Coordinates of C-alpha atoms and ligand atoms in Angstrom, one line a residue:
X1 CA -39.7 29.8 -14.2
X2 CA -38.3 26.8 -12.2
X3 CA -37.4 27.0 -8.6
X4 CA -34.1 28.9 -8.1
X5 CA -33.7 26.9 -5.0
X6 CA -34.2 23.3 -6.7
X7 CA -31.7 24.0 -9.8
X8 CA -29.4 25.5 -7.1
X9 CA -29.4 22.1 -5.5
X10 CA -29.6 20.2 -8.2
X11 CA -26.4 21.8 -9.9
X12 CA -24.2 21.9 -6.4
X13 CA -22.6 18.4 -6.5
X14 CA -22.4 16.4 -3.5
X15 CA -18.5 16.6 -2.4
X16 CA -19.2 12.5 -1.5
X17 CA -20.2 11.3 -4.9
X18 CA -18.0 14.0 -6.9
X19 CA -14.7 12.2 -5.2
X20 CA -16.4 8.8 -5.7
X21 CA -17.0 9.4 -9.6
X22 CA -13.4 10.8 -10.0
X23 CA -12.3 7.3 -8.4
X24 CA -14.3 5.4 -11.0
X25 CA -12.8 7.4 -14.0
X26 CA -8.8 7.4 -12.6
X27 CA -9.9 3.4 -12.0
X28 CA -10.6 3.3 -16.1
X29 CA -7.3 5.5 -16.5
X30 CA -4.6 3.8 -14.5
X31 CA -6.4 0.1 -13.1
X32 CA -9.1 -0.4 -10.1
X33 CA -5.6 -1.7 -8.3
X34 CA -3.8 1.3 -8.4
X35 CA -6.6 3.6 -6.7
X36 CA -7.2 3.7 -3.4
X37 CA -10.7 5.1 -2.8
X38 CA -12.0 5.8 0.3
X39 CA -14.8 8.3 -0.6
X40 CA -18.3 6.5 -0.2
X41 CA -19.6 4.6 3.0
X42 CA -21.0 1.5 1.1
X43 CA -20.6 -1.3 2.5
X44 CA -18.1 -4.1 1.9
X45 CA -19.8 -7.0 3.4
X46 CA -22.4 -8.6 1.8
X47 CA -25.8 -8.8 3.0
X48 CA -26.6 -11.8 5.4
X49 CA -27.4 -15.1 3.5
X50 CA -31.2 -15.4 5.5
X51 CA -31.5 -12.1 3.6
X52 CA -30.9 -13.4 0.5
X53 CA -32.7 -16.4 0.6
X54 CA -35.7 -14.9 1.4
X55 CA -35.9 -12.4 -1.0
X56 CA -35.3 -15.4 -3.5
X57 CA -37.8 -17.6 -1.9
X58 CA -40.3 -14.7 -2.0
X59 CA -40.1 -14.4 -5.7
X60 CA -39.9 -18.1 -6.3
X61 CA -43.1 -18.7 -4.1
X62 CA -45.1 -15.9 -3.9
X63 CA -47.9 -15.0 -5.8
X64 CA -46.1 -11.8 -8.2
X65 CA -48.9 -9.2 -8.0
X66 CA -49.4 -9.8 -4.7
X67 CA -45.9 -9.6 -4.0
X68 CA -45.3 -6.5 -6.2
X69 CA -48.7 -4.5 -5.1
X70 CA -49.0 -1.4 -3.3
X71 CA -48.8 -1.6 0.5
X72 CA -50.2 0.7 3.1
X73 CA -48.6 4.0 3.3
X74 CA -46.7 3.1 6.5
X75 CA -45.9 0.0 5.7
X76 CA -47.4 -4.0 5.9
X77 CA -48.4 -4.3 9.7
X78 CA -46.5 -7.3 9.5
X79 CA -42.9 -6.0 8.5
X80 CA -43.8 -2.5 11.1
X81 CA -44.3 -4.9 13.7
X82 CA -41.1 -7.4 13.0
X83 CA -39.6 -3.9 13.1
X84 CA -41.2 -2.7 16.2
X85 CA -40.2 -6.0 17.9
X86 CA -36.4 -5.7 17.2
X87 CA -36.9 -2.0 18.4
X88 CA -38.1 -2.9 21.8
X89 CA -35.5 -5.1 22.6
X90 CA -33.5 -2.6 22.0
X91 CA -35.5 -0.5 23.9
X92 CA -36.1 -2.2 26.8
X93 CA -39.8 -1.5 26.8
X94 CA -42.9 -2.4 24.6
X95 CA -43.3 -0.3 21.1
X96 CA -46.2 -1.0 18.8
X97 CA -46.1 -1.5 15.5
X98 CA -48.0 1.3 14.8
X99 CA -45.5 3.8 16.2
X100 CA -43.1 2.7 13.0
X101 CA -43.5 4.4 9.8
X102 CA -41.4 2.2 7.0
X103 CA -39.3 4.5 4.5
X104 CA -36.8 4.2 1.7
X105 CA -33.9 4.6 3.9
X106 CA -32.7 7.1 6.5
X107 CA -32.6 10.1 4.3
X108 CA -36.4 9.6 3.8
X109 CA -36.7 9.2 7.3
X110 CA -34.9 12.3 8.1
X111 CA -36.9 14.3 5.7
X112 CA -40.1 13.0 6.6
X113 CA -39.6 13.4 10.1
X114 CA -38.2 16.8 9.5
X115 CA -41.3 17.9 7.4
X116 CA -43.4 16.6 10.2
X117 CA -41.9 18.6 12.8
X118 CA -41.1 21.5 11.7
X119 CA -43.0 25.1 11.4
X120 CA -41.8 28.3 9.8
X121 CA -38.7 30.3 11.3
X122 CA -37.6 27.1 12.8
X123 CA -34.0 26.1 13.9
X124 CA -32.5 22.5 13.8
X125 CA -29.6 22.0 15.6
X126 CA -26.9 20.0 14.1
X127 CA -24.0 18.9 15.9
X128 CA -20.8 19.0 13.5
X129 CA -18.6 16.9 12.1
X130 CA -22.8 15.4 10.2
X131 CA -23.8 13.7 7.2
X132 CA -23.7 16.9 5.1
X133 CA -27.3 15.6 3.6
X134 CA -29.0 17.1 7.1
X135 CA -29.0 20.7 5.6
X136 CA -30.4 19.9 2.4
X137 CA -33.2 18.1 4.4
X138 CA -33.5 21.3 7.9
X139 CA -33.6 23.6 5.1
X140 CA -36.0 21.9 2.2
X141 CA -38.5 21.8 5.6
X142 CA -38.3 25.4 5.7
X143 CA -35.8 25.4 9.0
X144 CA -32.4 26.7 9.6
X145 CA -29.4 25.1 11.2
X146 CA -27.6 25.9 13.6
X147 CA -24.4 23.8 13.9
X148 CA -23.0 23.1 17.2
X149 CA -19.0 22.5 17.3
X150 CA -17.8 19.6 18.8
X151 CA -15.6 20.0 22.3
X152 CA -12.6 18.4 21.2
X153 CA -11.1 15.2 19.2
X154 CA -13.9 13.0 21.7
X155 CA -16.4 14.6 19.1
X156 CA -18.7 14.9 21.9
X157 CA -20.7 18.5 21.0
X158 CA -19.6 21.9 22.9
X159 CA -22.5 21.4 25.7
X160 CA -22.0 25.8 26.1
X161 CA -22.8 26.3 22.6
X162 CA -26.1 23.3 22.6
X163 CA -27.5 25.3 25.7
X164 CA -26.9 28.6 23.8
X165 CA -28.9 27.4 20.8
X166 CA -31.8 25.7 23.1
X167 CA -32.2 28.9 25.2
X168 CA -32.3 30.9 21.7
X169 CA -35.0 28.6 20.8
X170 CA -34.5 25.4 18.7
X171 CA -37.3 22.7 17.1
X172 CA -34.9 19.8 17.6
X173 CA -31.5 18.3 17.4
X174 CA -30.1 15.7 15.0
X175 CA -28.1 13.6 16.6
X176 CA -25.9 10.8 14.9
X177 CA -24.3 7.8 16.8
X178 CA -22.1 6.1 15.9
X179 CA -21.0 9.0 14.0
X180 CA -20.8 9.4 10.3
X181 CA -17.7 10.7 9.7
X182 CA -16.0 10.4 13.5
X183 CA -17.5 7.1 14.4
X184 CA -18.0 8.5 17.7
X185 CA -20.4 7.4 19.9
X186 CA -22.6 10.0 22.0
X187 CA -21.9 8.9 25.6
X188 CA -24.6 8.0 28.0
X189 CA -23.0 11.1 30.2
X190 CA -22.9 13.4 27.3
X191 CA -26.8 12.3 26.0
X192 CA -27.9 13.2 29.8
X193 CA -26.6 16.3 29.9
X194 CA -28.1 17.2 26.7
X195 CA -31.7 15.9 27.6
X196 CA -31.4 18.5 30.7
X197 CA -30.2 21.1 28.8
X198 CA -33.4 20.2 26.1
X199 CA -35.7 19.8 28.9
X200 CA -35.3 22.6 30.8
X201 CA -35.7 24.6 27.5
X202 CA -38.9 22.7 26.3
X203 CA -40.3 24.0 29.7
X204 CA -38.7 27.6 29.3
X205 CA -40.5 27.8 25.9
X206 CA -44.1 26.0 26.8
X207 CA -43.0 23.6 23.8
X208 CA -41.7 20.2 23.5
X209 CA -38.3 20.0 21.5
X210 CA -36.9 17.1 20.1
X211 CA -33.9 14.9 19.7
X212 CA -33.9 13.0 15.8
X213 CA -31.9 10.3 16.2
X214 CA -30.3 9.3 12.7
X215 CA -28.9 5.8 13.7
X216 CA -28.1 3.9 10.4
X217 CA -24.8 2.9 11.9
X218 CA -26.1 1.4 15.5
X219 CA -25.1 -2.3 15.2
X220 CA -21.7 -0.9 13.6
X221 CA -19.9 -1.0 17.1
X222 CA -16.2 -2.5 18.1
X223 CA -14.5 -3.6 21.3
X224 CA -17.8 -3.8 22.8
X225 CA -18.8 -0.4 22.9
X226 CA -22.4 0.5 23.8
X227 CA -24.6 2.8 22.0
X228 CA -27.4 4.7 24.6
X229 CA -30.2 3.9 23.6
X230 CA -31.6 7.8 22.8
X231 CA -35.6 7.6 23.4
X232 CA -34.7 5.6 27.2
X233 CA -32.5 9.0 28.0
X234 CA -34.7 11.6 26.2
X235 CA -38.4 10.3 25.6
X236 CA -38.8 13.1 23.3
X237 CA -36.7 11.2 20.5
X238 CA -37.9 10.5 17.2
X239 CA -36.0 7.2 15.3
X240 CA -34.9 7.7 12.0
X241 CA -33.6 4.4 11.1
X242 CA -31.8 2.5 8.0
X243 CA -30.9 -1.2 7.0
X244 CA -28.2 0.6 4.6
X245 CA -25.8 -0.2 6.5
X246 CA -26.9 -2.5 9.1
X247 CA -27.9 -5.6 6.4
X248 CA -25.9 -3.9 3.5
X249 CA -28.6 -2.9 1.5
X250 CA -28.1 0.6 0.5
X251 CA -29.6 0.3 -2.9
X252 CA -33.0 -1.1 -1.9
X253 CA -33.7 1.7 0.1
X254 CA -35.5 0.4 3.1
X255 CA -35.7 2.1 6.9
X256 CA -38.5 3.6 9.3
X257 CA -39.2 6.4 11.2
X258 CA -40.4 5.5 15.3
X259 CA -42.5 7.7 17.1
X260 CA -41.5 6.4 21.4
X261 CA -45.1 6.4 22.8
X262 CA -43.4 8.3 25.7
X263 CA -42.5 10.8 23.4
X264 CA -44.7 14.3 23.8
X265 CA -47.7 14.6 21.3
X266 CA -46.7 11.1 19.9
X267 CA -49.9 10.3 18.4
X268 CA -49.9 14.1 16.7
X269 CA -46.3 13.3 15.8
X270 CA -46.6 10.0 13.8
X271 CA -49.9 11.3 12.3
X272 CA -47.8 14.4 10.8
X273 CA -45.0 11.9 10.0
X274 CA -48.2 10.2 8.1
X275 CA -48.7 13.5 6.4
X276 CA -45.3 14.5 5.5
X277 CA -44.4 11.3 3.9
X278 CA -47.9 12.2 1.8
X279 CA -46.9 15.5 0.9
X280 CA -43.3 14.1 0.1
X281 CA -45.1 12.0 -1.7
X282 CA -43.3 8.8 -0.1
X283 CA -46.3 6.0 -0.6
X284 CA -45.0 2.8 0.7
X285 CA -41.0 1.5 1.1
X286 CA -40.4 -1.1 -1.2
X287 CA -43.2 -3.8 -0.7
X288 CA -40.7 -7.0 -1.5
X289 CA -37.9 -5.6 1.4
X290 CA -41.5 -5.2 3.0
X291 CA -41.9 -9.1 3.1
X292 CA -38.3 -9.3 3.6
X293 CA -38.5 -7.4 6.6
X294 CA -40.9 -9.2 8.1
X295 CA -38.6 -12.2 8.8
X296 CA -35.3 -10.4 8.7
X297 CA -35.3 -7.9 11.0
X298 CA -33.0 -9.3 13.6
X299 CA -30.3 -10.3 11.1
X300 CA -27.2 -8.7 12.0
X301 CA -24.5 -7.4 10.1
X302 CA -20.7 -9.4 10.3
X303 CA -18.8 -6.5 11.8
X304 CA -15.9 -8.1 11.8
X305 CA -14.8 -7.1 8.8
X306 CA -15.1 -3.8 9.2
X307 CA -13.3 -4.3 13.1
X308 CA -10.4 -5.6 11.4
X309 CA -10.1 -2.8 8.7
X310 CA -10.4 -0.4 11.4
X311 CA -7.4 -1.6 13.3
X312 CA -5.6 -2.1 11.0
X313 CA -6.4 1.4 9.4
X314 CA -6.4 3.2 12.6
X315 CA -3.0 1.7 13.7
X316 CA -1.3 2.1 10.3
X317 CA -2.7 5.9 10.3
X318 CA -1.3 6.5 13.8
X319 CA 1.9 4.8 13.3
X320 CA 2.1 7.4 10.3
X321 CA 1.5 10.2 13.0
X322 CA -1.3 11.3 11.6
X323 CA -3.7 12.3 14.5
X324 CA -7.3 10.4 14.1
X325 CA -10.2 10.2 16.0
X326 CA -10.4 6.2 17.5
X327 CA -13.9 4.9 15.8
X328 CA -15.9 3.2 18.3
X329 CA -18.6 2.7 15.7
X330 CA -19.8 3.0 12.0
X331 CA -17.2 2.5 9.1
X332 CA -15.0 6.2 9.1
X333 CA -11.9 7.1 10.3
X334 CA -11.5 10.9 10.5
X335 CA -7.8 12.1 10.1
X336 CA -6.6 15.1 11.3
X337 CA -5.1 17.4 8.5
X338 CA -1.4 17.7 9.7
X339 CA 0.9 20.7 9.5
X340 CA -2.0 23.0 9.6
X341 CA -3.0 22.3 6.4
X342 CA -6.5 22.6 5.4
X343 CA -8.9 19.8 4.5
X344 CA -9.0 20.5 1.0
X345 CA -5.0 20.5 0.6
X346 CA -4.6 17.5 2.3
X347 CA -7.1 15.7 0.3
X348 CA -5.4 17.2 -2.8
X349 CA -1.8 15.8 -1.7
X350 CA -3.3 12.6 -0.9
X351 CA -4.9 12.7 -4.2
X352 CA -1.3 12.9 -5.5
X353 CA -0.6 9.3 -4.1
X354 CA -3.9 8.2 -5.7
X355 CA -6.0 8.2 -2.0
X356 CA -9.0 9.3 -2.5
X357 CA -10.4 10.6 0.6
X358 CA -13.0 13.1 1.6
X359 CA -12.7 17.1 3.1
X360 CA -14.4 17.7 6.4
X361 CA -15.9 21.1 5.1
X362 CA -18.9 19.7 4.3
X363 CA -19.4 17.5 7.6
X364 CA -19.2 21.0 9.3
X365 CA -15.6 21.1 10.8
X366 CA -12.6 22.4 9.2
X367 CA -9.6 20.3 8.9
X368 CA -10.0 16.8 9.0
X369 CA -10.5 14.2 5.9
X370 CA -12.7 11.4 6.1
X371 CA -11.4 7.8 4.7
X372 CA -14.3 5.1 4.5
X373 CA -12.6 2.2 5.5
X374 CA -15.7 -0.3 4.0
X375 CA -13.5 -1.4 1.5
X376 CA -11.7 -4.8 1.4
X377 CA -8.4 -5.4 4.0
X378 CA -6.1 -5.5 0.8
X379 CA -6.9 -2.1 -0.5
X380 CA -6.0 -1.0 3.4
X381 CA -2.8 -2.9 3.1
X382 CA -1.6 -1.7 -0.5
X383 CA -2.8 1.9 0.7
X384 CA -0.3 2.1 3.5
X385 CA 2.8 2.9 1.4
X386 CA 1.0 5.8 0.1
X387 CA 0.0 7.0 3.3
X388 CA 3.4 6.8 4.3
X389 CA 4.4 9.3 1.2
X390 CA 1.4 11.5 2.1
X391 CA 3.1 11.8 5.5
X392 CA 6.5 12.6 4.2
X393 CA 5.0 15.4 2.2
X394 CA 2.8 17.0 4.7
X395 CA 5.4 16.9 6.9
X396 CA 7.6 18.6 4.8
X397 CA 5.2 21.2 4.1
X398 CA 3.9 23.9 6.2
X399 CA 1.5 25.2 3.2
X400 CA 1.5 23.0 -0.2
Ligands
PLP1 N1 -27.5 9.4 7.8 C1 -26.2 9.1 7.8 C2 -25.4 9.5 9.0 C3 -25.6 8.5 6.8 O1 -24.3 8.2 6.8 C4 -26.4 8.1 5.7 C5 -25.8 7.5 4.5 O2 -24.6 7.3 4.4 C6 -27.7 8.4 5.7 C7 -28.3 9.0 6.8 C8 -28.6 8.0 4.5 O3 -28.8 6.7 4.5 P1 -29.8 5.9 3.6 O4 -29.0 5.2 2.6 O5 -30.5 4.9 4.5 O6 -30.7 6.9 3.0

């Protein structure tokens, strides 16, 4: 006997990567030029030179078994606190290095911290469109989600439906801002009104919920826009960070869990975070982005890449009239299915012009496609005469 549960998951294919995959094999049929994928959010910059020099200096000057050995669970104290550093400027107040756990990345943050916090019968909240990855994680920790709609195109969540859920009883929220796939950005206004509406339920209950803040994409920003800094608006807010996205290094798998000391129990929290990344078996992040880390950790990604594909996507899109949600953050454009059609049948007729672009089903709304706009500007350009086809055709069709 295996686990029903494992093979289920290990047999259900990630939507993401299936598209992705298909893109690589039409690329072998027809030429990387004449494909148009927009399925996966890697990123299309490349990491910042200090980055790469000093992983190469590292292995050039360090001794290799030092360099290669084992590190403390949570990480060197001298890459936690080059971490903790760049998190209080953020912050705006003083957070130790010991209230950062280092991980492989956000999704080991997310299940760590989720692990950690978690009890039996729990619920998550999850406010929809989100990374699809969050209910493998809520429900591997033994919770349930509860997905909370979003209001309207803003992407802000129903407040109604988030109070519904915290008065029925809720362990935490995920939140996600900039947003993967909306790159919205939770507004200060909207994060306040949720921290009363948690509050007020924490003190209902007798228990402390809280917010998990997945923030891979938080230096990803245009035009200026802010992202609220979650833990200064909701104490109760654990950090699940990335440098994924922020120094385009997906691959190397490196990020950290923060425990606010304002946040309730905080000491009890990162000790359990301790104990779930033990039980996950998550020993130490990778000890070389480790060293890296702990010179690195203010390097900041060139965004303007990505600003320029956005306008140029966003406006191209529009022109179109295809309705999108206007990024203010992360790498994403989410497109309105038009003519009533459903994600999945626009995806297909885009599919038809070779764009390959992702359904919203699995983000937790229905009828919207996702187009990962961290590719280079001349994909974006060649793409737009097959946008404009896709256009003609959904146009023409109230069902195809
Ligand atoms: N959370 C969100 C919102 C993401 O978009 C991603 C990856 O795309 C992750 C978490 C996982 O990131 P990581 O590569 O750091 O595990």
């Amino acid at each position: 006997m295996i686990s029903e549960k494992m093979l289920a998951l290990g047999e259900s294919r990630s939507v993401i990567r299936d598209i992705s995959e298909f893109g690589a094999a039409r690329a072998q049929e027809i030429g990387a030029e004449n494909v148009f994928d927009f399925s996966i959010g890697n990123p299309s910059v490349p990491a910042p030179e200090k980055v790469n020099k000093t992983l190469s200096r590292l292995l050039e000057s360090m001794d290799s078994i030092t360099l290669h050995s084992y590190t403390p669970a949570p990480g060197m104290m001298a890459a936690r606190a080059a971490a903790a550093r760049s998190e209080s400027r953020r912050a705006g107040f003083d957070i130790p290095a010991q209230s950062v756990y280092l991980t492989c990345g956000a999704s080991s943050s997310l299940a760590i911290t989720l692990r950690a916090l978690v009890c039996p019968g729990d619920k998550i909240a999850l406010l929809a469109p989100y990374f699809p990855e969050y209910k493998v994680f809520v429900e591997n920790a033994g919770a349930e989600a509860v997905v909370i709609p979003p209001a309207d195109l803003s992407m802000q969540p129903d407040i109604e439906k988030l109070k519904e859920a915290a008065e029925s009883g809720i362990k935490a929220v995920i939140v996600n801002s900039p947003n993967n796939p909306s790159g919205a950005i939770l507004s200060a206004e909207t994060l306040k009104t949720m921290a009363d509406i948690l509050t007020a339920a924490s003190e209902k209950k007798g228990e402390s919920i809280y917010i998990i803040a997945d923030e891979p994409y938080r230096e990803l920003v245009y035009d200026g826009a802010q992202v609220p800094y979650v833990p200064g608006i909701y104490p109760n807010t654990v950090v699940c960070y990335s440098y994924s996205k922020s120094l385009s290094l997906p691959g190397e798998r490196l990020g950290y869990i923060m425990v606010p000391p304002c946040a309730a129990d905080s000491e009890k929290v990162f000790a359990a975070v301790c104990g779930a990344g033990r039980s996950l078996g998550y020993l130490c992040a990778p000890s070389l982005f480790q060293y890296m880390l702990a010179e690195c950790a203010d390097e900041m990604p060139d965004t303007a890449v990505y600003a320029k594909n956005r306008a140029l996507l966003y406006g191209g899109l529009s022109e179109l009239g295809f309705e999108c949600v206007k990024p203010d953050g992360a790498f994403y454009l989410f497109v309105k299915a038009p003519n009533g059609m459903s994600a999945a049948e626009f995806c297909e007729a885009a599919k038809r012009f070779e764009l390959l672009l992702v359904p919203s089903d699995s983000f937790g709304v229905e009828g919207y496609a996702r187009v990962a706009y961290c590719v280079s500007e001349d994909v974006i350009r060649r793409s737009m005469p097959a946008f404009a086809k896709l256009a003609l055709l959904a146009a023409g069709a109230a069902r195809i």
